[in-house]
Tab-separated table of C-alpha atoms in Angstrom:
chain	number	residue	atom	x	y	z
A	48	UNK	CA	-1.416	-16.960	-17.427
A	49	UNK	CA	-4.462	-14.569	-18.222
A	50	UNK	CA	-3.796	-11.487	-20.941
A	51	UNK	CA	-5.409	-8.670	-19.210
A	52	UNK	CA	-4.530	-4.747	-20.113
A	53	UNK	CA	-1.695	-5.448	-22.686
A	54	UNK	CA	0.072	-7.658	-20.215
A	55	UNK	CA	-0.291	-11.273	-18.682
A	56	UNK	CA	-0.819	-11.812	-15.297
A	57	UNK	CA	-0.805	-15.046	-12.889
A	58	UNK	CA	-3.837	-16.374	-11.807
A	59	UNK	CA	-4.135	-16.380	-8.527
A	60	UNK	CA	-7.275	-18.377	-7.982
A	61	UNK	CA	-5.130	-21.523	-8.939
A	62	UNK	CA	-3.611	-23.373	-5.941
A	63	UNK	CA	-0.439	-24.495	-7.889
A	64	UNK	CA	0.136	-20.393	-8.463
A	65	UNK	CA	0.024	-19.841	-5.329
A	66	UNK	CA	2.179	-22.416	-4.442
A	67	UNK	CA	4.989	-21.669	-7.104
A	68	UNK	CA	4.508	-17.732	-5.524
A	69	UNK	CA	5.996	-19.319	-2.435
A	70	UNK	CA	7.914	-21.563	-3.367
A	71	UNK	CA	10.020	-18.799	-5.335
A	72	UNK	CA	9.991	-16.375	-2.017
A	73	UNK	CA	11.074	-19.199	0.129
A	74	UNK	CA	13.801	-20.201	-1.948
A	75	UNK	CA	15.160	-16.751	-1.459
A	76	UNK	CA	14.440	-16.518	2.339
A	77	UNK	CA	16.005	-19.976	2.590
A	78	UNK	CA	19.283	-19.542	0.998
A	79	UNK	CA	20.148	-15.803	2.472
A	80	UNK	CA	19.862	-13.724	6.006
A	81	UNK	CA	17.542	-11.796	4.434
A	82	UNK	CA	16.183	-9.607	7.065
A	83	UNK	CA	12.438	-8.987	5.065
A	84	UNK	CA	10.106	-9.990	2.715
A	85	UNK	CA	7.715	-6.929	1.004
A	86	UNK	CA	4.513	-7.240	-1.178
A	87	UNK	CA	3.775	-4.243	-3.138
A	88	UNK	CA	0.320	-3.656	-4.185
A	89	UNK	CA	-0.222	-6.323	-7.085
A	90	UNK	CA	-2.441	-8.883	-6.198
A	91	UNK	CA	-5.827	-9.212	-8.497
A	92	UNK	CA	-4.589	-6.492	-11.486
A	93	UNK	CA	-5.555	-2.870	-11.464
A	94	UNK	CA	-9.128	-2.452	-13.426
A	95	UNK	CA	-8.850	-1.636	-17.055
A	96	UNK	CA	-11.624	0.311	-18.556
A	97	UNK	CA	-13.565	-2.364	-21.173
A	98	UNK	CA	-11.399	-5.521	-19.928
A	99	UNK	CA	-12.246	-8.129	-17.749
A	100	UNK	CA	-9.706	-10.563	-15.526
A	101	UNK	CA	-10.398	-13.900	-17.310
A	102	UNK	CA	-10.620	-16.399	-14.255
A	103	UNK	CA	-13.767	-17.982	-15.550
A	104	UNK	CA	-12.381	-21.726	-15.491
A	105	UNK	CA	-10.308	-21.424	-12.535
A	106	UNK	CA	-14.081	-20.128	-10.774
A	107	UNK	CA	-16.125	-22.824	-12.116
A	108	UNK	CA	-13.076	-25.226	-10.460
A	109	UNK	CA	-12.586	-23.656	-7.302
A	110	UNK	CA	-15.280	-20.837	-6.659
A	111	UNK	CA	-17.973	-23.931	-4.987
A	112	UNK	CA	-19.101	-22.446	-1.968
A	113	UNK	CA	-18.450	-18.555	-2.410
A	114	UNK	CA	-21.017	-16.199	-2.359
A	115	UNK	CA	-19.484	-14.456	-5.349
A	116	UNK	CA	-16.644	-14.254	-7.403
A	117	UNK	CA	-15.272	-11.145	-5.474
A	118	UNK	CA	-15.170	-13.231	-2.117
A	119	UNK	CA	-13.741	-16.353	-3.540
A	120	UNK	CA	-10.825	-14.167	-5.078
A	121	UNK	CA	-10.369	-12.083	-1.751
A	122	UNK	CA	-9.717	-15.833	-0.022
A	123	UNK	CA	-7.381	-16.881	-2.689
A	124	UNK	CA	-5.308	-13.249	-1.563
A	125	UNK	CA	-6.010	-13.823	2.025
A	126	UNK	CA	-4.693	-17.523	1.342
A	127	UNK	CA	-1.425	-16.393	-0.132
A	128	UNK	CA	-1.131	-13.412	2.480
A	129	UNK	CA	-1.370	-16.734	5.405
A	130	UNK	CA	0.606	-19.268	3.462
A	131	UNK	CA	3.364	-16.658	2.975
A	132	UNK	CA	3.962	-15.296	6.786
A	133	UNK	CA	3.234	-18.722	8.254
A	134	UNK	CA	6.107	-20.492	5.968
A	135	UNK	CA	8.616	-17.487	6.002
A	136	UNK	CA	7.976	-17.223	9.983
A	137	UNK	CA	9.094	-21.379	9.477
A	138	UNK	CA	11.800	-21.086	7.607
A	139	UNK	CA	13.328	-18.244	9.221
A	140	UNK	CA	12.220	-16.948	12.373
A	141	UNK	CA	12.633	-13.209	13.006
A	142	UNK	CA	12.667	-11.977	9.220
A	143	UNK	CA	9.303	-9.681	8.767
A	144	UNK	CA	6.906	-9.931	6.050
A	145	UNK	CA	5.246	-6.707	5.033
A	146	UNK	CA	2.903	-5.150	2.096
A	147	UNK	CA	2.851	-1.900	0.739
A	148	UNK	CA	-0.636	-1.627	-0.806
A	149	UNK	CA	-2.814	0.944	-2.557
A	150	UNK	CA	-3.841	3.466	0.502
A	151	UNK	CA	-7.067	3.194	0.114
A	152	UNK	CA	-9.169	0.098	1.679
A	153	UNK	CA	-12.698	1.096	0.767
A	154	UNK	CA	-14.563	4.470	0.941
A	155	UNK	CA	-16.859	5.214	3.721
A	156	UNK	CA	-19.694	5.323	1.365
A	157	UNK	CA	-19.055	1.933	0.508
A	158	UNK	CA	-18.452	0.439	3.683
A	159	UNK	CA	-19.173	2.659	6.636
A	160	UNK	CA	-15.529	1.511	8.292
A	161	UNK	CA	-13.550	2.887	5.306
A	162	UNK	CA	-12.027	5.947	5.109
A	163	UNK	CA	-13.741	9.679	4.640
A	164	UNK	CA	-12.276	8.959	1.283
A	165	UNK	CA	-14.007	9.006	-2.789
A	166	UNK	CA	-10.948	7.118	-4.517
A	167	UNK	CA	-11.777	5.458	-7.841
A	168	UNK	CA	-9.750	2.517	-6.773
A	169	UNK	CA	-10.848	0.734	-3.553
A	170	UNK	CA	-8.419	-1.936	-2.727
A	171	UNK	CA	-10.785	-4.888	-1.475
A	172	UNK	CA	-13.213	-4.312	-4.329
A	173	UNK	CA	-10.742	-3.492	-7.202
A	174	UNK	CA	-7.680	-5.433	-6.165
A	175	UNK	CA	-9.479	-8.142	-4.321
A	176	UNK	CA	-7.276	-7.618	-1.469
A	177	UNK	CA	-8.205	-7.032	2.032
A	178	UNK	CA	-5.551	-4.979	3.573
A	179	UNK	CA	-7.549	-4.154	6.706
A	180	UNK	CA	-7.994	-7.192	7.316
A	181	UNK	CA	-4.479	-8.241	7.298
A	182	UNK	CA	-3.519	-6.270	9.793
A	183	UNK	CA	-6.427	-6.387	12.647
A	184	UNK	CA	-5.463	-9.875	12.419
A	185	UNK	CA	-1.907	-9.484	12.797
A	186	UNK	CA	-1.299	-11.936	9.656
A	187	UNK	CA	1.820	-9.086	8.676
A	188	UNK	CA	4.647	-7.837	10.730
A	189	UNK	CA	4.330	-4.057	9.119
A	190	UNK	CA	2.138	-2.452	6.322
A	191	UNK	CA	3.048	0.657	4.305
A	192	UNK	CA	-0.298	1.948	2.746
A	193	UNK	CA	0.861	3.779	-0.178
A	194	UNK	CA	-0.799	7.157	0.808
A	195	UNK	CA	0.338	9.027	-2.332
A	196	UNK	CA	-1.836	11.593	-2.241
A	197	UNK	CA	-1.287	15.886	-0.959
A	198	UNK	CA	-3.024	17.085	2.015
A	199	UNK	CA	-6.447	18.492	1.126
A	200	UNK	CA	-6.433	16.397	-1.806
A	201	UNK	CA	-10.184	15.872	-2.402
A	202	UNK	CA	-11.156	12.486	-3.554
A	203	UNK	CA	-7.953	10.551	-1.042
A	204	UNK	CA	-7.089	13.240	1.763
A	205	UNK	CA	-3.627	12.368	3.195
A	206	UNK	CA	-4.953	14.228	6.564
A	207	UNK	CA	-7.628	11.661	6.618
A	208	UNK	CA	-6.378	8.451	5.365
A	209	UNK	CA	-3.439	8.465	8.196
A	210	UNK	CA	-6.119	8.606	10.893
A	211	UNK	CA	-7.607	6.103	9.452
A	212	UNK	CA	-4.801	3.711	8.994
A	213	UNK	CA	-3.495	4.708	12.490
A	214	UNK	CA	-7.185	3.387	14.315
A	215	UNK	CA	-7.021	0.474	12.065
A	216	UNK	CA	-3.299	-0.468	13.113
A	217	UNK	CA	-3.924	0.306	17.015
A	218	UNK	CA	-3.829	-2.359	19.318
A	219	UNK	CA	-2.634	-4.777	16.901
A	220	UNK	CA	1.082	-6.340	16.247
A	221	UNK	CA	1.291	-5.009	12.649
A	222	UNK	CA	3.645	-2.025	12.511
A	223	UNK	CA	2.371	0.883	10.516
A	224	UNK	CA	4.712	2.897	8.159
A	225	UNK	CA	3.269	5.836	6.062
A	226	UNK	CA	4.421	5.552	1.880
A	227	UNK	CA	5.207	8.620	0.777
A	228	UNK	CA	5.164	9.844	-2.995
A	229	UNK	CA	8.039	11.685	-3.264
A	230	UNK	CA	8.281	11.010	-6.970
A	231	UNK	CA	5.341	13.371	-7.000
A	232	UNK	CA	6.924	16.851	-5.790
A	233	UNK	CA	7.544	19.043	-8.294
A	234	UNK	CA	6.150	17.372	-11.086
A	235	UNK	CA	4.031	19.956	-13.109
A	236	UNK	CA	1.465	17.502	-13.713
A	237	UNK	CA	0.700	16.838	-10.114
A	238	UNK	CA	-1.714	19.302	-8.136
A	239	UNK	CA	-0.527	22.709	-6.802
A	240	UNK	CA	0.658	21.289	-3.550
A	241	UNK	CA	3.114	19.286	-5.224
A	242	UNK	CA	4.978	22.464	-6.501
A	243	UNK	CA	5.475	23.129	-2.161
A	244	UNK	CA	8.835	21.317	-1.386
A	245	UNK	CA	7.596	21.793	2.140
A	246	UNK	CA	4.534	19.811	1.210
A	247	UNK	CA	6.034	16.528	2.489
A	248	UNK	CA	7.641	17.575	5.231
A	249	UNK	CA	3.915	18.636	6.467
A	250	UNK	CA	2.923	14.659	6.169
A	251	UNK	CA	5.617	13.557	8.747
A	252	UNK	CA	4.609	16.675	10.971
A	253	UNK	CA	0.665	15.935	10.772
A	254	UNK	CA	1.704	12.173	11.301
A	255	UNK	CA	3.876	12.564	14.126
A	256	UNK	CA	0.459	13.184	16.171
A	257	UNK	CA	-0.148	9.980	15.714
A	258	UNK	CA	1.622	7.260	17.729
A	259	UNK	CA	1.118	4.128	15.784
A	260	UNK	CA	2.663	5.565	12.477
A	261	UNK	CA	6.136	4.273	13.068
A	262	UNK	CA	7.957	6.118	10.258
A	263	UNK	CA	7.881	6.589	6.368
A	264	UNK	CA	8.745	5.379	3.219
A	265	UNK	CA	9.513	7.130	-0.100
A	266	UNK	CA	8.787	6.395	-2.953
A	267	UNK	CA	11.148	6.029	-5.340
A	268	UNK	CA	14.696	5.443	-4.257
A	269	UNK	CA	15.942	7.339	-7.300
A	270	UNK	CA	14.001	10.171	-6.063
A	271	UNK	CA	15.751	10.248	-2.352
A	272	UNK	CA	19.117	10.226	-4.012
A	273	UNK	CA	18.676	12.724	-6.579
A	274	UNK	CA	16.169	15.220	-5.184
A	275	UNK	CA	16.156	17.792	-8.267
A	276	UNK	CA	13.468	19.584	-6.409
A	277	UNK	CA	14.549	19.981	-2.605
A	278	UNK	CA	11.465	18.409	-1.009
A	279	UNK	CA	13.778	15.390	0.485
A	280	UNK	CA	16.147	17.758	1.701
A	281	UNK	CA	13.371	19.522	3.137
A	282	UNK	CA	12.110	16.746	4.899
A	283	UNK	CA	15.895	15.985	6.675
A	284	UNK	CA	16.130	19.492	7.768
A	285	UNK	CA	12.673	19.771	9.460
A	286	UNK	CA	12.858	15.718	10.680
A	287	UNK	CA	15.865	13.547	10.703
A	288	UNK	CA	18.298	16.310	12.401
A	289	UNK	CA	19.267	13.720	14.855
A	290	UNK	CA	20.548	9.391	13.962
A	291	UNK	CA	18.030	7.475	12.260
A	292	UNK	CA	15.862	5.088	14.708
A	293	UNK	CA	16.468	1.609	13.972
A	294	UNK	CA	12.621	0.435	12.755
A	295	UNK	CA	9.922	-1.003	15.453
């Protein structure tokens, strides 16, 4: 365990973590029809400001051959993303293994395929996770990019990041769901387009022009069933008039 930001964390860079991570999701899978296994968007923590992710000795053990520290911690992710579908897929054929991570892969200034984007947190820098990755090659059944953010919203556009995720999930097998942050409508704190109930209900319209985005999911449940500001209700009038699709 490493203390990092007031909490502790597992180490990821240690095979036997890895391997107790599975263990404990197979277990599951194993003993019940479940019909899916989802990641959310923990893998390396979240960076705190003055802290540093103590992995020093599990580097020195298993970092040999690395270029840097980021890279060797990206393949311990992309090791656990592989070990995962590849023993779930063996276990239980049919159930679909998904991840809902941070929306944002990595700024175009950073990386000229990331997104016309200027978030503070870029997901395969920060989080040591390679999300786009993942899906071009088709190493997940479905990813839901947690794209949290209002249309027009400067630093993480919502109008831009779907594009984005929709030419980085075409032509592949991975299924592409939007996240939506419903928890966010009218929450004075948020932006002005937050106090719009109509605001998400613009998302699914601006996302229906694109094909590979093959629904949404909100974010949180509590917020679907109690919808003390109208935005969900919003969203069923304008979009789910007609029964629900069974998911692709």
């Amino acid at each position: 365990m490493v203390a990092y930001g007031g909490k502790l964390y597992y180490n990821p860079g240690l095979p036997q973590v890895r391997a107790f991570v599975e263990d404990a999701i197979l277990d599951a899978v194993r003993k019940y029809p479940v019909d899916g296994v989802h990641f959310d968007d923990y893998f390396y923590p979240y960076p705190v400001a003055g802290q540093t992710f103590d992995d020093d000795a599990a580097y020195d053990a298993y970092g040999g051959g690395f270029s840097d520290r980021a890279a060797w911690r990206r393949d311990n992710i992309d090791k656990l993303i592989r070990e995962t579908a590849a023993r779930i897929e063996q276990v239980r054929p049919g159930t679909r293994f998904g991840i809902s991570p941070f929306g944002v892969w990595r700024n175009s200034a950073t990386d000229p395929r990331g997104s016309d984007t200027r978030a503070g947190v870029q997901t395969y820098d920060d989080l040591c996770a390679d999300t786009r990755k993942w899906v071009r090659e088709n190493w997940i059944d479905y990813i839901v990019p947690q794209l949290y953010w209002n249309i027009g919203f400067a630093a993480a556009d919502y109008a831009k990041l779907v594009p984005w995720w929709a030419e980085v999930a075409r032509g592949t097998k991975t299924r592409l769901y939007a996240g939506e942050a419903l928890y966010k409508a009218g929450d004075p704190a948020q932006p002005a387009a937050w106090q719009d109930p109509a605001e998400l209900s613009r998302h699914l319209t601006l996302a229906a022009k694109y094909p590979e985005v093959g629904g949404h999911v909100f974010f949180a449940a509590r917020d679907v069933a109690v919808d003390s500001f109208g935005a969900m209700a919003r969203v069923v009038a304008d979009h789910y008039q007609g029964p629900a699709k069974a998911p692709r």
